[in-house]
Tab-separated table of N, CA and C in Angstrom:
chain	number	residue	atom	x	y	z
A	266	UNK	N	0.836	-1.189	0.000
A	266	UNK	CA	0.000	0.000	0.000
A	266	UNK	C	0.876	1.246	0.000
A	267	UNK	N	0.401	2.220	-0.704
A	267	UNK	CA	1.166	3.462	-0.752
A	267	UNK	C	0.909	4.292	0.503
A	268	UNK	N	1.684	5.290	0.675
A	268	UNK	CA	1.579	6.129	1.866
A	268	UNK	C	0.241	6.866	1.930
A	269	UNK	N	-0.306	7.259	0.765
A	269	UNK	CA	-1.569	7.994	0.767
A	269	UNK	C	-2.730	7.117	1.257
A	270	UNK	N	-2.722	5.831	0.878
A	270	UNK	CA	-3.773	4.926	1.354
A	270	UNK	C	-3.661	4.711	2.855
A	271	UNK	N	-2.435	4.561	3.331
A	271	UNK	CA	-2.214	4.362	4.768
A	271	UNK	C	-2.662	5.608	5.536
A	272	UNK	N	-2.330	6.777	5.010
A	272	UNK	CA	-2.722	8.033	5.635
A	272	UNK	C	-4.250	8.181	5.650
A	273	UNK	N	-4.904	7.818	4.539
A	273	UNK	CA	-6.364	7.902	4.461
A	273	UNK	C	-7.013	6.952	5.459
A	274	UNK	N	-6.479	5.752	5.596
A	274	UNK	CA	-7.019	4.783	6.550
A	274	UNK	C	-6.856	5.289	7.979
A	275	UNK	N	-5.722	5.898	8.261
A	275	UNK	CA	-5.473	6.433	9.600
A	275	UNK	C	-6.469	7.557	9.911
A	276	UNK	N	-6.712	8.437	8.921
A	276	UNK	CA	-7.649	9.538	9.130
A	276	UNK	C	-9.072	9.023	9.335
A	277	UNK	N	-9.421	7.983	8.584
A	277	UNK	CA	-10.765	7.430	8.703
A	277	UNK	C	-10.979	6.861	10.099
A	278	UNK	N	-9.974	6.172	10.612
A	278	UNK	CA	-10.082	5.620	11.962
A	278	UNK	C	-10.200	6.730	12.992
A	279	UNK	N	-9.493	7.816	12.782
A	279	UNK	CA	-9.505	8.928	13.729
A	279	UNK	C	-10.759	9.789	13.591
A	280	UNK	N	-11.546	9.587	12.532
A	280	UNK	CA	-12.760	10.358	12.323
A	280	UNK	C	-12.518	11.676	11.619
A	281	UNK	N	-11.342	11.878	11.087
A	281	UNK	CA	-11.015	13.126	10.405
A	281	UNK	C	-11.423	13.096	8.933
A	282	UNK	N	-11.545	11.916	8.374
A	282	UNK	CA	-11.773	11.774	6.933
A	282	UNK	C	-13.143	12.302	6.516
A	283	UNK	N	-14.162	12.084	7.322
A	283	UNK	CA	-15.504	12.479	6.908
A	283	UNK	C	-15.649	13.997	6.801
A	284	UNK	N	-15.104	14.694	7.769
A	284	UNK	CA	-15.185	16.156	7.726
A	284	UNK	C	-14.412	16.709	6.532
A	285	UNK	N	-13.254	16.119	6.285
A	285	UNK	CA	-12.428	16.570	5.156
A	285	UNK	C	-13.113	16.270	3.822
A	286	UNK	N	-13.736	15.109	3.703
A	286	UNK	CA	-14.431	14.735	2.470
A	286	UNK	C	-15.634	15.616	2.196
A	287	UNK	N	-16.396	15.926	3.240
A	287	UNK	CA	-17.571	16.777	3.037
A	287	UNK	C	-17.151	18.199	2.690
A	288	UNK	N	-16.022	18.636	3.219
A	288	UNK	CA	-15.503	19.960	2.882
A	288	UNK	C	-15.103	20.013	1.408
A	289	UNK	N	-14.482	18.949	0.918
A	289	UNK	CA	-14.102	18.888	-0.497
A	289	UNK	C	-15.344	18.917	-1.387
A	290	UNK	N	-16.377	18.157	-0.996
A	290	UNK	CA	-17.620	18.106	-1.765
A	290	UNK	C	-18.271	19.484	-1.814
A	291	UNK	N	-18.290	20.169	-0.681
A	291	UNK	CA	-18.872	21.512	-0.618
A	291	UNK	C	-18.101	22.466	-1.532
A	292	UNK	N	-16.788	22.363	-1.530
A	292	UNK	CA	-15.963	23.223	-2.378
A	292	UNK	C	-16.234	22.958	-3.861
A	293	UNK	N	-16.425	21.698	-4.230
A	293	UNK	CA	-16.725	21.357	-5.629
A	293	UNK	C	-18.052	21.959	-6.053
A	294	UNK	N	-19.063	21.866	-5.181
A	294	UNK	CA	-20.374	22.431	-5.497
A	294	UNK	C	-20.282	23.942	-5.687
A	295	UNK	N	-19.547	24.593	-4.819
A	295	UNK	CA	-19.395	26.048	-4.932
A	295	UNK	C	-18.687	26.423	-6.226
A	296	UNK	N	-17.686	25.651	-6.599
A	296	UNK	CA	-16.955	25.920	-7.838
A	296	UNK	C	-17.873	25.762	-9.047
A	297	UNK	N	-18.659	24.693	-9.075
A	297	UNK	CA	-19.599	24.472	-10.185
A	297	UNK	C	-20.621	25.591	-10.273
A	298	UNK	N	-21.114	26.026	-9.123
A	298	UNK	CA	-22.112	27.092	-9.104
A	298	UNK	C	-21.523	28.384	-9.665
A	299	UNK	N	-20.302	28.676	-9.306
A	299	UNK	CA	-19.644	29.879	-9.826
A	299	UNK	C	-19.451	29.793	-11.333
A	300	UNK	N	-19.179	28.615	-11.825
A	300	UNK	CA	-18.946	28.432	-13.255
A	300	UNK	C	-20.252	28.272	-14.027
A	301	UNK	N	-21.364	28.246	-13.332
A	301	UNK	CA	-22.654	28.087	-13.995
A	301	UNK	C	-22.906	26.659	-14.447
A	302	UNK	N	-22.253	25.712	-13.825
A	302	UNK	CA	-22.391	24.304	-14.205
A	302	UNK	C	-22.970	23.496	-13.055
A	303	UNK	N	-23.900	24.089	-12.343
A	303	UNK	CA	-24.502	23.385	-11.222
A	303	UNK	C	-25.135	22.088	-11.737
A	304	UNK	N	-24.949	21.036	-10.987
A	304	UNK	CA	-25.479	19.741	-11.420
A	304	UNK	C	-27.000	19.789	-11.428
A	305	UNK	N	-27.602	19.170	-12.409
A	305	UNK	CA	-29.055	19.150	-12.530
A	305	UNK	C	-29.637	18.081	-11.617
A	306	UNK	N	-30.801	18.352	-11.111
A	306	UNK	CA	-31.492	17.333	-10.337
A	306	UNK	C	-32.123	16.340	-11.307
A	307	UNK	N	-32.571	15.234	-10.792
A	307	UNK	CA	-33.154	14.183	-11.623
A	307	UNK	C	-34.347	14.706	-12.436
A	308	UNK	N	-35.180	15.545	-11.838
A	308	UNK	CA	-36.367	16.054	-12.527
A	308	UNK	C	-36.019	17.031	-13.649
A	309	UNK	N	-34.842	17.665	-13.568
A	309	UNK	CA	-34.464	18.649	-14.586
A	309	UNK	C	-33.821	18.005	-15.803
A	310	UNK	N	-33.310	16.798	-15.665
A	310	UNK	CA	-32.624	16.148	-16.770
A	310	UNK	C	-33.599	15.774	-17.873
A	311	UNK	N	-33.069	15.647	-19.080
A	311	UNK	CA	-33.907	15.272	-20.222
A	311	UNK	C	-34.430	13.848	-20.026
A	312	UNK	N	-35.665	13.581	-20.444
A	312	UNK	CA	-36.215	12.235	-20.294
A	312	UNK	C	-35.419	11.213	-21.099
A	313	UNK	N	-35.229	10.059	-20.511
A	313	UNK	CA	-34.442	9.023	-21.157
A	313	UNK	C	-35.279	8.283	-22.198
A	314	UNK	N	-36.494	7.952	-21.842
A	314	UNK	CA	-37.363	7.236	-22.776
A	314	UNK	C	-38.820	7.620	-22.528
A	315	UNK	N	-39.708	7.009	-23.289
A	315	UNK	CA	-41.135	7.343	-23.220
A	315	UNK	C	-41.715	7.117	-21.821
A	316	UNK	N	-41.395	5.981	-21.217
A	316	UNK	CA	-41.956	5.663	-19.907
A	316	UNK	C	-41.450	6.621	-18.843
A	317	UNK	N	-40.171	6.972	-18.933
A	317	UNK	CA	-39.601	7.932	-17.985
A	317	UNK	C	-40.290	9.286	-18.131
A	318	UNK	N	-40.552	9.678	-19.379
A	318	UNK	CA	-41.224	10.955	-19.637
A	318	UNK	C	-42.629	10.932	-19.043
A	319	UNK	N	-43.348	9.821	-19.217
A	319	UNK	CA	-44.692	9.704	-18.673
A	319	UNK	C	-44.673	9.794	-17.150
A	320	UNK	N	-43.716	9.134	-16.518
A	320	UNK	CA	-43.672	9.168	-15.056
A	320	UNK	C	-43.382	10.571	-14.554
A	321	UNK	N	-42.603	11.346	-15.301
A	321	UNK	CA	-42.345	12.733	-14.907
A	321	UNK	C	-43.572	13.600	-15.128
A	322	UNK	N	-44.309	13.351	-16.205
A	322	UNK	CA	-45.536	14.115	-16.475
A	322	UNK	C	-46.559	13.878	-15.373
A	323	UNK	N	-46.601	12.678	-14.846
A	323	UNK	CA	-47.592	12.330	-13.839
A	323	UNK	C	-47.346	13.045	-12.518
A	324	UNK	N	-46.199	13.674	-12.372
A	324	UNK	CA	-45.919	14.397	-11.135
A	324	UNK	C	-46.630	15.744	-11.096
A	325	UNK	N	-47.138	16.213	-12.229
A	325	UNK	CA	-47.885	17.462	-12.247
A	325	UNK	C	-49.367	17.140	-12.287
A	326	UNK	N	-50.184	18.098	-11.924
A	326	UNK	CA	-51.638	17.868	-11.909
A	326	UNK	C	-52.148	17.611	-13.320
A	327	UNK	N	-51.699	18.440	-14.273
A	327	UNK	CA	-52.159	18.266	-15.652
A	327	UNK	C	-51.708	16.913	-16.198
A	328	UNK	N	-50.483	16.545	-15.875
A	328	UNK	CA	-49.960	15.256	-16.328
A	328	UNK	C	-50.744	14.096	-15.745
A	329	UNK	N	-51.119	14.219	-14.488
A	329	UNK	CA	-51.894	13.163	-13.837
A	329	UNK	C	-53.277	13.039	-14.481
A	330	UNK	N	-53.868	14.184	-14.808
A	330	UNK	CA	-55.185	14.149	-15.466
A	330	UNK	C	-55.083	13.499	-16.844
A	331	UNK	N	-54.031	13.835	-17.571
A	331	UNK	CA	-53.836	13.232	-18.894
A	331	UNK	C	-53.624	11.728	-18.768
A	332	UNK	N	-52.895	11.323	-17.740
A	332	UNK	CA	-52.634	9.899	-17.511
A	332	UNK	C	-53.942	9.160	-17.230
A	333	UNK	N	-54.798	9.727	-16.400
A	333	UNK	CA	-56.091	9.116	-16.078
A	333	UNK	C	-56.957	9.035	-17.328
A	334	UNK	N	-56.917	10.093	-18.157
A	334	UNK	CA	-57.704	10.083	-19.396
A	334	UNK	C	-57.227	8.971	-20.332
A	335	UNK	N	-55.908	8.777	-20.416
A	335	UNK	CA	-55.367	7.689	-21.251
A	335	UNK	C	-55.827	6.332	-20.737
A	336	UNK	N	-55.767	6.143	-19.423
A	336	UNK	CA	-56.195	4.867	-18.846
A	336	UNK	C	-57.680	4.626	-19.069
A	337	UNK	N	-58.491	5.679	-18.918
A	337	UNK	CA	-59.938	5.550	-19.128
A	337	UNK	C	-60.238	5.169	-20.570
A	338	UNK	N	-59.592	5.832	-21.518
A	338	UNK	CA	-59.796	5.525	-22.938
A	338	UNK	C	-59.371	4.094	-23.246
A	339	UNK	N	-58.293	3.661	-22.615
A	339	UNK	CA	-57.797	2.297	-22.838
A	339	UNK	C	-58.814	1.271	-22.322
A	340	UNK	N	-59.342	1.529	-21.110
A	340	UNK	CA	-60.349	0.619	-20.536
A	340	UNK	C	-61.615	0.594	-21.383
A	341	UNK	N	-62.046	1.752	-21.862
A	341	UNK	CA	-63.266	1.841	-22.675
A	341	UNK	C	-63.095	1.053	-23.974
A	342	UNK	N	-61.944	1.212	-24.611
A	342	UNK	CA	-61.687	0.483	-25.858
A	342	UNK	C	-61.663	-1.021	-25.608
A	343	UNK	N	-61.058	-1.422	-24.506
A	343	UNK	CA	-60.996	-2.850	-24.166
A	343	UNK	C	-62.397	-3.395	-23.900
A	344	UNK	N	-63.214	-2.634	-23.189
A	344	UNK	CA	-64.587	-3.054	-22.886
A	344	UNK	C	-65.397	-3.204	-24.170
A	345	UNK	N	-65.259	-2.237	-25.073
A	345	UNK	CA	-65.988	-2.311	-26.351
A	345	UNK	C	-65.525	-3.504	-27.182
A	346	UNK	N	-64.241	-3.777	-27.156
A	346	UNK	CA	-63.702	-4.909	-27.914
A	346	UNK	C	-64.280	-6.222	-27.389
A	347	UNK	N	-64.363	-6.349	-26.080
A	347	UNK	CA	-64.904	-7.576	-25.478
A	347	UNK	C	-66.391	-7.729	-25.808
A	348	UNK	N	-67.145	-6.634	-25.682
A	348	UNK	CA	-68.578	-6.700	-26.001
A	348	UNK	C	-68.796	-7.039	-27.469
A	349	UNK	N	-67.949	-6.477	-28.316
A	349	UNK	CA	-68.050	-6.754	-29.758
A	349	UNK	C	-67.833	-8.245	-30.023
A	350	UNK	N	-66.859	-8.837	-29.338
A	350	UNK	CA	-66.586	-10.273	-29.524
A	350	UNK	C	-67.748	-11.117	-29.023
A	351	UNK	N	-68.309	-10.744	-27.869
A	351	UNK	CA	-69.364	-11.551	-27.273
A	351	UNK	C	-70.707	-11.419	-28.003
A	352	UNK	N	-71.080	-10.200	-28.353
A	352	UNK	CA	-72.423	-9.964	-28.863
A	352	UNK	C	-72.493	-9.602	-30.333
A	353	UNK	N	-71.394	-9.279	-30.931
A	353	UNK	CA	-71.425	-8.900	-32.342
A	353	UNK	C	-71.604	-7.401	-32.511
A	354	UNK	N	-71.741	-6.943	-33.749
A	354	UNK	CA	-71.713	-5.545	-34.153
A	354	UNK	C	-72.538	-4.536	-33.383
A	355	UNK	N	-73.823	-4.369	-33.703
A	355	UNK	CA	-74.630	-3.249	-33.224
A	355	UNK	C	-74.949	-3.350	-31.734
A	356	UNK	N	-75.155	-4.542	-31.228
A	356	UNK	CA	-75.533	-4.700	-29.826
A	356	UNK	C	-74.422	-4.255	-28.878
A	357	UNK	N	-73.210	-4.315	-29.333
A	357	UNK	CA	-72.081	-3.987	-28.468
A	357	UNK	C	-72.081	-2.526	-28.068
A	358	UNK	N	-72.630	-1.653	-28.907
A	358	UNK	CA	-72.575	-0.222	-28.635
A	358	UNK	C	-73.778	0.277	-27.822
A	359	UNK	N	-74.733	-0.586	-27.544
A	359	UNK	CA	-75.937	-0.169	-26.804
A	359	UNK	C	-75.694	-0.104	-25.325
């Protein structure tokens, strides 16, 4: 083991490592903020795929309403399809 690993292990045992590590993290955040490169939160990042986008939309009231409308339309179409199979054409829509 190199001297730096031994020194880090010694600091960790003494409880000095955590304070030093959090100080470094704080300094990095401040530097990014000054440079205008603050890290984005998960909600601010671009959607990865369709399902991820839908789950983010559902976090808003309008998105939740749209989600419920999609589910309702899906259930209605499924119900009509089943009735059509069981009873045939015109009776299914009554």
